[in-house]
Structure formats: structure tokens, C-alpha cells
Short mmCIF file of C-alpha atoms in Angstrom, two decimals:
data_model
loop_
_atom_site.label_atom_id
_atom_site.label_comp_id
_atom_site.label_asym_id
_atom_site.label_seq_id
_atom_site.Cartn_x
_atom_site.Cartn_y
_atom_site.Cartn_z
CA UNK X 470 -21.31 70.33 -38.97
CA UNK X 471 -22.71 67.36 -36.42
CA UNK X 472 -26.41 67.18 -35.69
CA UNK X 473 -26.47 67.23 -31.67
CA UNK X 474 -28.53 63.68 -32.28
CA UNK X 475 -26.13 62.38 -33.91
CA UNK X 476 -23.86 63.16 -30.97
CA UNK X 477 -25.42 61.38 -28.32
CA UNK X 478 -26.31 58.51 -30.80
CA UNK X 479 -22.05 58.01 -30.65
CA UNK X 480 -21.67 58.57 -26.84
CA UNK X 481 -24.42 55.89 -26.27
CA UNK X 482 -22.36 53.73 -29.07
CA UNK X 483 -18.83 54.31 -26.71
CA UNK X 484 -21.39 53.32 -23.66
CA UNK X 485 -22.50 50.07 -25.18
CA UNK X 486 -18.90 48.98 -26.21
CA UNK X 487 -18.11 48.58 -22.31
CA UNK X 488 -21.16 47.83 -21.48
CA UNK X 489 -21.05 44.51 -18.60
CA UNK X 490 -17.63 45.29 -18.13
CA UNK X 491 -17.39 48.19 -15.89
CA UNK X 492 -19.17 46.89 -12.70
CA UNK X 493 -20.26 47.31 -10.50
CA UNK X 494 -19.79 51.05 -11.85
CA UNK X 495 -21.53 52.23 -14.76
CA UNK X 496 -21.13 51.95 -18.69
CA UNK X 497 -20.36 55.97 -19.46
CA UNK X 498 -19.79 57.54 -23.16
CA UNK X 499 -18.88 61.19 -23.53
CA UNK X 500 -18.89 63.06 -26.76
CA UNK X 501 -16.94 67.23 -26.78
CA UNK X 502 -18.23 69.17 -29.73
CA UNK X 503 -16.83 72.94 -31.07
CA UNK X 504 -18.19 74.82 -33.65
CA UNK X 505 -19.95 71.66 -35.29
CA UNK X 506 -17.21 69.17 -35.29
CA UNK X 507 -16.29 66.64 -32.96
CA UNK X 508 -13.05 67.71 -30.92
CA UNK X 509 -12.60 64.66 -28.89
CA UNK X 510 -14.62 61.28 -27.16
CA UNK X 511 -13.86 58.91 -24.71
CA UNK X 512 -15.40 55.89 -22.13
CA UNK X 513 -15.28 54.74 -18.92
CA UNK X 514 -13.17 51.50 -19.19
CA UNK X 515 -13.53 50.35 -15.64
CA UNK X 516 -12.22 51.00 -11.43
CA UNK X 517 -9.22 52.89 -11.44
CA UNK X 518 -9.35 54.53 -14.94
CA UNK X 519 -10.52 57.71 -16.42
CA UNK X 520 -14.37 58.81 -16.15
CA UNK X 521 -15.30 59.29 -19.83
CA UNK X 522 -15.42 62.90 -19.48
CA UNK X 523 -11.70 63.33 -18.41
CA UNK X 524 -11.02 61.12 -21.17
CA UNK X 525 -12.53 63.10 -23.68
CA UNK X 526 -11.21 66.42 -21.94
CA UNK X 527 -7.52 64.92 -23.21
CA UNK X 528 -8.83 63.93 -25.99
CA UNK X 529 -9.93 67.68 -27.18
CA UNK X 530 -6.74 69.55 -25.48
CA UNK X 531 -7.25 73.14 -25.31
CA UNK X 532 -10.07 72.83 -27.80
CA UNK X 533 -12.54 71.32 -25.11
CA UNK X 534 -12.36 75.44 -23.86
CA UNK X 535 -15.85 76.79 -24.89
CA UNK X 536 -17.32 72.88 -26.19
CA UNK X 537 -20.25 71.33 -25.52
CA UNK X 538 -20.17 67.98 -23.59
CA UNK X 539 -22.42 64.64 -24.33
CA UNK X 540 -22.53 62.44 -21.92
CA UNK X 541 -24.58 59.28 -21.03
CA UNK X 542 -25.07 60.11 -17.40
CA UNK X 543 -24.61 62.66 -14.86
CA UNK X 544 -20.97 63.60 -14.97
CA UNK X 545 -20.27 62.55 -10.80
CA UNK X 546 -19.00 65.43 -8.19
CA UNK X 547 -17.48 63.25 -5.74
CA UNK X 548 -13.79 61.38 -5.30
CA UNK X 549 -13.38 58.30 -5.40
CA UNK X 550 -10.27 56.73 -7.70
CA UNK X 551 -10.49 59.29 -9.69
CA UNK X 552 -11.19 63.73 -9.26
CA UNK X 553 -14.70 64.90 -9.54
CA UNK X 554 -15.56 64.91 -13.40
CA UNK X 555 -17.77 67.75 -12.59
CA UNK X 556 -13.98 69.79 -11.29
CA UNK X 557 -12.63 68.78 -14.30
CA UNK X 558 -15.38 70.03 -17.04
CA UNK X 559 -14.52 73.06 -14.90
CA UNK X 560 -11.56 73.86 -14.93
CA UNK X 561 -11.46 72.88 -19.19
CA UNK X 562 -13.68 76.07 -19.38
CA UNK X 563 -16.41 73.41 -21.02
CA UNK X 564 -19.64 75.63 -21.82
CA UNK X 565 -22.31 73.44 -21.98
CA UNK X 566 -23.28 69.78 -21.13
CA UNK X 567 -26.42 67.47 -22.61
CA UNK X 568 -26.40 63.83 -20.12
CA UNK X 569 -29.04 61.30 -20.20
CA UNK X 570 -30.40 61.10 -17.51
CA UNK X 571 -29.53 61.95 -13.25
CA UNK X 572 -27.21 58.92 -11.90
CA UNK X 573 -29.17 57.88 -8.46
CA UNK X 574 -25.94 57.07 -6.70
CA UNK X 575 -25.85 58.91 -3.77
CA UNK X 576 -23.04 60.76 -4.07
CA UNK X 577 -24.54 62.19 -6.98
CA UNK X 578 -28.32 62.06 -7.27
CA UNK X 579 -28.35 65.52 -9.38
CA UNK X 580 -25.21 66.80 -7.56
CA UNK X 581 -23.47 67.02 -10.62
CA UNK X 582 -25.56 68.94 -12.49
CA UNK X 583 -26.45 71.42 -9.53
CA UNK X 584 -22.02 72.31 -9.42
CA UNK X 585 -22.36 72.98 -12.98
CA UNK X 586 -25.49 75.18 -13.20
CA UNK X 587 -23.51 77.05 -10.06
CA UNK X 588 -20.78 77.33 -12.27
CA UNK X 589 -22.76 79.52 -15.19
CA UNK X 590 -22.56 75.92 -17.33
CA UNK X 591 -25.73 75.42 -19.21
CA UNK X 592 -27.24 71.85 -18.45
CA UNK X 593 -29.57 70.18 -20.69
CA UNK X 594 -31.07 66.61 -19.21
CA UNK X 595 -32.61 63.58 -21.22
CA UNK X 596 -31.27 63.11 -24.61
CA UNK X 597 -31.19 59.80 -25.21
CA UNK X 598 -32.47 58.91 -21.66
CA UNK X 599 -33.99 55.77 -22.46
CA UNK X 600 -31.13 53.78 -24.17
CA UNK X 601 -28.75 54.82 -21.52
CA UNK X 602 -31.20 53.72 -19.34
CA UNK X 603 -31.35 50.46 -21.01
CA UNK X 604 -27.07 50.34 -21.00
CA UNK X 605 -26.96 51.07 -17.30
CA UNK X 606 -30.37 48.90 -16.54
CA UNK X 607 -28.55 46.51 -14.10
CA UNK X 608 -26.38 49.93 -12.72
CA UNK X 609 -29.42 51.81 -12.13
CA UNK X 610 -31.93 48.74 -10.00
CA UNK X 611 -28.68 47.99 -8.07
CA UNK X 612 -28.43 52.01 -6.22
CA UNK X 613 -32.75 51.74 -6.21
CA UNK X 614 -32.78 48.04 -3.99
CA UNK X 615 -29.28 47.84 -3.80
CA UNK X 616 -30.14 43.92 -4.94
CA UNK X 617 -29.01 42.65 -8.93
CA UNK X 618 -30.76 43.10 -12.20
CA UNK X 619 -32.06 39.26 -12.25
CA UNK X 620 -32.10 38.22 -15.87
CA UNK X 621 -33.82 34.77 -16.49
CA UNK X 622 -32.93 33.00 -19.74
CA UNK X 623 -33.95 29.39 -21.14
CA UNK X 624 -33.45 27.67 -24.17
CA UNK X 625 -37.18 25.31 -25.20
CA UNK X 626 -38.10 23.59 -27.65
CA UNK X 627 -41.27 24.74 -29.44
CA UNK X 628 -43.99 22.35 -26.39
CA UNK X 629 -41.94 24.23 -24.22
CA UNK X 630 -39.17 21.97 -22.77
CA UNK X 631 -35.88 22.21 -21.89
CA UNK X 632 -34.40 18.13 -22.30
CA UNK X 633 -35.82 15.04 -23.26
CA UNK X 634 -37.52 12.91 -20.87
CA UNK X 635 -34.23 11.18 -19.92
CA UNK X 636 -33.07 14.76 -18.70
CA UNK X 637 -30.63 15.14 -21.57
CA UNK X 638 -30.52 18.49 -22.87
CA UNK X 639 -27.71 18.69 -24.98
CA UNK X 640 -28.48 20.66 -27.45
CA UNK X 641 -31.86 22.26 -27.35
CA UNK X 642 -30.31 25.12 -29.42
CA UNK X 643 -28.00 25.40 -31.88
CA UNK X 644 -24.17 26.35 -32.07
CA UNK X 645 -24.99 30.18 -33.47
CA UNK X 646 -26.98 30.53 -29.92
CA UNK X 647 -24.61 28.92 -27.92
CA UNK X 648 -22.53 31.38 -29.33
CA UNK X 649 -24.09 34.37 -28.38
CA UNK X 650 -24.93 32.77 -24.59
CA UNK X 651 -20.91 33.09 -24.28
CA UNK X 652 -21.39 36.91 -25.24
CA UNK X 653 -23.82 37.39 -22.18
CA UNK X 654 -22.13 35.51 -20.06
CA UNK X 655 -19.42 37.89 -20.09
CA UNK X 656 -21.54 40.83 -19.54
CA UNK X 657 -22.76 39.87 -16.41
CA UNK X 658 -21.55 39.16 -13.16
CA UNK X 659 -22.82 36.30 -11.75
CA UNK X 660 -25.15 32.76 -13.79
CA UNK X 661 -26.60 30.82 -11.08
CA UNK X 662 -28.44 27.48 -11.14
CA UNK X 663 -29.70 25.15 -8.97
CA UNK X 664 -28.55 22.35 -8.02
CA UNK X 665 -30.54 19.27 -9.87
CA UNK X 666 -29.09 21.31 -13.01
CA UNK X 667 -25.44 20.26 -11.74
CA UNK X 668 -25.92 16.96 -11.02
CA UNK X 669 -27.49 16.32 -13.91
CA UNK X 670 -25.09 18.51 -16.73
CA UNK X 671 -21.94 19.09 -14.40
CA UNK X 672 -22.01 22.47 -16.28
CA UNK X 673 -19.11 24.96 -16.00
CA UNK X 674 -21.14 27.76 -16.18
CA UNK X 675 -17.94 29.91 -17.72
CA UNK X 676 -17.84 32.27 -20.29
CA UNK X 677 -15.72 32.00 -23.48
CA UNK X 678 -14.21 33.59 -25.90
CA UNK X 679 -14.41 32.01 -29.56
CA UNK X 680 -17.12 31.21 -32.04
CA UNK X 681 -18.46 27.87 -31.35
CA UNK X 682 -20.81 28.16 -34.20
CA UNK X 683 -18.21 27.64 -37.28
CA UNK X 684 -16.63 25.13 -35.60
CA UNK X 685 -13.72 27.02 -34.08
CA UNK X 686 -11.72 26.30 -30.94
CA UNK X 687 -12.73 28.96 -27.62
CA UNK X 688 -10.86 29.67 -24.74
CA UNK X 689 -11.52 31.03 -21.40
CA UNK X 690 -12.37 35.16 -21.18
CA UNK X 691 -10.54 37.40 -19.41
CA UNK X 692 -13.31 37.87 -17.28
CA UNK X 693 -15.25 35.53 -15.29
CA UNK X 694 -18.95 35.98 -13.69
CA UNK X 695 -19.41 34.09 -9.75
CA UNK X 696 -20.44 30.84 -10.44
CA UNK X 697 -23.73 30.31 -7.78
CA UNK X 698 -24.95 27.25 -7.30
CA UNK X 699 -28.50 27.37 -5.34
CA UNK X 700 -28.32 23.86 -2.84
CA UNK X 701 -30.52 24.13 -0.26
CA UNK X 702 -29.73 20.45 1.50
CA UNK X 703 -25.95 19.95 0.22
CA UNK X 704 -25.77 17.27 -2.24
CA UNK X 705 -23.73 19.41 -4.68
CA UNK X 706 -20.30 17.12 -5.29
CA UNK X 707 -17.03 17.72 -3.97
CA UNK X 708 -15.52 17.52 -7.92
CA UNK X 709 -18.48 19.67 -9.25
CA UNK X 710 -17.27 21.33 -12.45
CA UNK X 711 -18.67 24.50 -11.57
CA UNK X 712 -16.11 24.96 -8.08
CA UNK X 713 -13.54 25.71 -10.40
CA UNK X 714 -12.25 21.69 -9.73
CA UNK X 715 -11.39 21.18 -13.59
CA UNK X 716 -8.97 24.34 -13.82
CA UNK X 717 -12.02 26.48 -15.43
CA UNK X 718 -11.00 29.83 -12.95
CA UNK X 719 -13.36 32.27 -11.90
CA UNK X 720 -15.30 31.98 -8.22
CA UNK X 721 -17.97 29.92 -7.24
CA UNK X 722 -20.86 30.29 -4.57
CA UNK X 723 -22.46 27.77 -3.13
CA UNK X 724 -25.92 29.16 -1.01
CA UNK X 725 -27.50 26.56 0.22
CA UNK X 726 -29.51 26.36 4.04
CA UNK X 727 -28.57 24.92 7.61
CA UNK X 728 -30.11 21.55 6.24
CA UNK X 729 -27.30 21.16 4.90
CA UNK X 730 -24.90 18.45 6.66
CA UNK X 731 -22.06 20.72 8.74
CA UNK X 732 -19.66 18.24 7.75
CA UNK X 733 -19.86 18.61 3.74
CA UNK X 734 -19.90 22.47 4.79
CA UNK X 735 -17.05 22.46 5.73
CA UNK X 736 -15.84 19.86 3.23
CA UNK X 737 -16.54 22.89 0.69
CA UNK X 738 -14.54 25.65 2.46
CA UNK X 739 -11.87 23.52 2.91
CA UNK X 740 -11.62 22.85 -0.81
CA UNK X 741 -11.65 26.65 -1.20
CA UNK X 742 -15.86 27.15 -2.34
CA UNK X 743 -17.15 30.03 -0.75
CA UNK X 744 -20.16 28.56 1.82
CA UNK X 745 -22.96 30.97 2.47
CA UNK X 746 -25.96 29.38 4.73
CA UNK X 747 -29.15 31.41 4.16
CA UNK X 748 -32.63 31.82 5.85
CA UNK X 749 -34.84 29.02 4.42
CA UNK X 750 -38.00 30.01 2.32
CA UNK X 751 -41.89 27.95 3.32
CA UNK X 752 -40.77 25.07 0.31
CA UNK X 753 -37.71 24.99 2.35
CA UNK X 754 -35.75 26.08 -0.22
CA UNK X 755 -32.72 29.19 0.03
CA UNK X 756 -34.83 32.10 0.46
CA UNK X 757 -34.10 34.53 -3.10
CA UNK X 758 -34.28 37.70 -1.55
CA UNK X 759 -31.98 36.59 1.27
CA UNK X 760 -29.55 35.75 -1.63
CA UNK X 761 -30.17 38.52 -3.79
CA UNK X 762 -29.36 40.63 -0.37
CA UNK X 763 -26.19 39.32 -0.20
CA UNK X 764 -25.49 39.17 -3.80
CA UNK X 765 -26.12 42.92 -3.99
CA UNK X 766 -23.80 43.87 -0.59
CA UNK X 767 -21.44 41.78 -2.65
CA UNK X 768 -21.50 44.34 -5.70
CA UNK X 769 -23.13 41.80 -8.37
CA UNK X 770 -25.45 44.31 -10.59
CA UNK X 771 -25.87 41.37 -12.79
CA UNK X 772 -27.55 38.12 -12.21
CA UNK X 773 -28.17 35.23 -14.93
CA UNK X 774 -30.57 32.83 -14.23
CA UNK X 775 -29.94 29.46 -16.35
CA UNK X 776 -32.24 27.39 -14.36
CA UNK X 777 -33.34 24.83 -14.18
CA UNK X 778 -37.18 24.49 -14.82
CA UNK X 779 -37.30 24.85 -10.68
CA UNK X 780 -35.39 27.40 -10.02
CA UNK X 781 -36.83 29.34 -12.93
CA UNK X 782 -40.14 28.63 -11.97
CA UNK X 783 -39.16 30.44 -7.94
CA UNK X 784 -37.86 33.49 -9.17
CA UNK X 785 -41.09 34.26 -11.54
CA UNK X 786 -43.51 32.62 -8.46
CA UNK X 787 -41.83 35.24 -6.40
CA UNK X 788 -41.81 38.15 -8.99
CA UNK X 789 -37.73 38.92 -8.74
CA UNK X 790 -36.98 38.24 -12.36
CA UNK X 791 -36.41 41.88 -14.54
CA UNK X 792 -35.68 40.33 -17.48
CA UNK X 793 -36.14 37.35 -20.24
CA UNK X 794 -33.95 35.47 -22.65
CA UNK X 795 -36.31 32.95 -24.28
CA UNK X 796 -34.87 30.85 -26.97
CA UNK X 797 -36.88 29.11 -29.13
CA UNK X 798 -35.57 26.18 -30.71
CA UNK X 799 -38.08 24.56 -33.77
CA UNK X 800 -38.07 21.14 -32.59
CA UNK X 801 -40.79 18.80 -30.70
CA UNK X 802 -39.35 17.17 -27.67
CA UNK X 803 -42.87 15.52 -25.95
CA UNK X 804 -43.39 13.50 -23.35
CA UNK X 805 -45.29 13.79 -20.21
CA UNK X 806 -42.63 13.71 -17.63
CA UNK X 807 -39.91 16.35 -20.02
CA UNK X 808 -38.38 19.23 -17.74
CA UNK X 809 -40.50 22.27 -19.07
CA UNK X 810 -38.60 25.61 -19.08
CA UNK X 811 -40.20 27.49 -16.00
CA UNK X 812 -42.07 25.24 -13.07
CA UNK X 813 -43.01 26.36 -10.41
CA UNK X 814 -46.63 27.32 -9.30
CA UNK X 815 -47.77 29.51 -12.29
CA UNK X 816 -50.76 31.52 -12.79
CA UNK X 817 -54.04 29.90 -11.83
CA UNK X 818 -55.65 31.96 -14.64
CA UNK X 819 -54.29 33.00 -17.78
CA UNK X 820 -55.25 36.68 -16.10
CA UNK X 821 -53.02 36.20 -14.23
CA UNK X 822 -49.64 35.14 -16.31
CA UNK X 823 -46.98 37.25 -16.85
CA UNK X 824 -46.56 39.66 -20.29
CA UNK X 825 -43.76 40.86 -21.38
CA UNK X 826 -42.90 44.26 -22.64
CA UNK X 827 -40.45 46.14 -24.62
CA UNK X 828 -40.48 42.82 -26.40
CA UNK X 829 -37.42 41.79 -28.99
CA UNK X 830 -37.68 38.84 -31.59
CA UNK X 831 -34.28 38.21 -33.26
CA UNK X 832 -32.88 35.18 -35.32
CA UNK X 833 -29.98 33.15 -34.14
CA UNK X 834 -29.19 30.55 -36.78
CA UNK X 835 -32.77 28.41 -36.28
CA UNK X 836 -33.46 29.70 -33.27
CA UNK X 837 -35.47 32.21 -31.75
CA UNK X 838 -34.23 34.85 -29.76
CA UNK X 839 -37.38 36.80 -27.89
CA UNK X 840 -36.34 38.94 -25.17
CA UNK X 841 -38.57 41.06 -23.12
CA UNK X 842 -39.15 42.96 -19.74
CA UNK X 843 -41.24 41.92 -16.90
CA UNK X 844 -42.00 45.59 -16.03
CA UNK X 845 -41.59 49.34 -16.90
CA UNK X 846 -38.11 49.33 -16.61
CA UNK X 847 -38.67 53.41 -16.60
CA UNK X 848 -39.73 52.47 -12.83
CA UNK X 849 -36.64 51.06 -11.51
CA UNK X 850 -34.30 54.22 -12.74
#
């Protein structure tokens, strides 16, 4: 016999396996149970593939009739590239459906539940909801606001520095953290840095496969994030690695303002780089809300902001960060002029300082990874 909690846990595991790889759609897992045993399971693999519920029904075959479906998101009831999941469930004779939470997509938003109930299917909602929302936190925010879920990530010394006084920043963190960072890049849609980071470090910002922690070789991952450079005044050189000129693959976007030279913008466009001219804020920098709106319209669900400190400070000052990954390395850099992880205006009083919620701490080799949210996740879902 299989306990209900174990079944939903398995469905959540299935969704977690494809987390970050189904964008701009949600990661979903489904399990069918009949007479106390699992008869079918499935997960959504990405655009154009069967939804998790349909995959589970196909695996179960005739055993789906009279079975109970556990699924991590409300079944869809609209036709896209694939038929509605609710139709497939009714045709298969599924007797009961337990899903974690309502899908906020305007094409669903409770309609899937209503259709199933109208057809006589027993529906229970809420089991595994918190973890299901965590898995699809970016999807939920995008559907609610039209903007991507923003993750600020940085590695700093014990005294909060991200580089030496010379600007040298390789490497603050250890090889285990680098391996973890590559795993994160493979799960996000876009990664952003400021132009100063491009000029100083000349990063590629690629997602790679392989474990550098043991000295092994790595290779480019099949799925690459959109690489975004915030360059208000047009200082990015044409041969910057982040633009893909070194054969790194993927796409690049330069977000600039009309204060950048028109000739520079033309040269970038001629080189195949997507240049977006956005409004400037009061500091004569690219408007971050305008950038998020642009990325959201482009189906970017997750934006990873990797710095430097000025860019991080701008995002935090504007209240646009949803989640933080802060790596703390066991070293002291010192130096009054050494770059810090988060610059900007900051808090005038300790009472105004941003305190993370739902914090988690884990060890990555000698480094510590602190993860937390800037607000209540439930409010965006």
C-alpha cells in the first residue's frame, strides 16, 4: 500500500527533476494510484511534449480507470500545443484528482478544477502546495506580474568583499561552489551583469556540464541562458566574450539607453547582438523595471543577477530582488577600496535593513551558501 503523502512526494520529485528546463511553462509531476499501488507516473518534459497527467495516463493504460491522480499543479483545461489534460483524465475514467494548488494562468485559474467537478470527479486541493510553489516560484511570479523572478547571487569574503583592491576576483569561492553555480545557470532563463563586470572580468556567462571541483573537464550545456549586459552608455567592446564572439553559444542582449553612441549601437546590431534601448532612471542608468518588463514579454521567467556590486545595489534599492544566493568564503580580503557584494544607497538605519525569510544554509566545500527570500513567497502565488 502507498500512503497519500508518499504519492504526492513522488509527484513533487518528478516535477523537481525537470525544474528550470520547461520554461516558459511550469514543471509538473503526476502519479496515478489504484488499489493502493502506483499504476502510472509522468512528468512534463517541455514545450510540445505530453503534459505530466497525460504521460501518467499513458503509462497506466487501462488501470487509469477508477484511479486517483496526484499532480503538482491544477490540470489544464485549454488547448495549446497539446489537448487539455482535463479531457484526457475524463476520457481515461480517472475517479479522483488531488493537486497541489491552482494554476494562476488566466486560461486555467480554477477552470480545470471546475470542469472535473462538473463531470463528477472528486477533487482535493492543497496537498504539497508549499513545495509545489517553491518548485514553480518563477512561473508563479511571471503569471502574476508579467515579470521574471529575480535571483541575486554573489560570492563574498567574510568581510563582504567580492574582489581585491586591484579588482582581481578569481576566485573568491572554491571549486564546489563553481560546480553548484553551473547547475544553477542550467536552470535559469537569463543571467545579467553590469558593463563594469564585462570590462574587468570579461566573463562568458555560459552554462556548462561537468564537475570542475575534481579537476574534470566541462563542456557547454545544450540549454544556454540569455546573457544580458546592462550598459547605459555603450562601453561594451565588440569582442567581449559575453556577446558570443568566442564561440560560446547562446544569445546575448545589451540593455542600454539613448545616451549610448548611435554608431556603437549600430556596430553591435551589425555583429548580430540584440540591442534594446530602454528608458533611463534618475541616475542615468537603464531602468530596471523597464528591463524586467522587456524580459517578461520575452518569456524570461528567471533572471539571475550576478553583479557586480553596483548592479546588485540597484536591484536591492529598487526592491526588485525575490531571492538571494549568497556564498560566503572563509577568507579576509580587506582594503577600503575593495569592491563589495552590494553597493547602492543601502539602508540608512538598521531597522530598514533587508532581512531574508525562509533562510537555508548549506556547505559547498569550504564555502557556506546562504539562501533566502526577500518577501513572503506565498504573496506572489
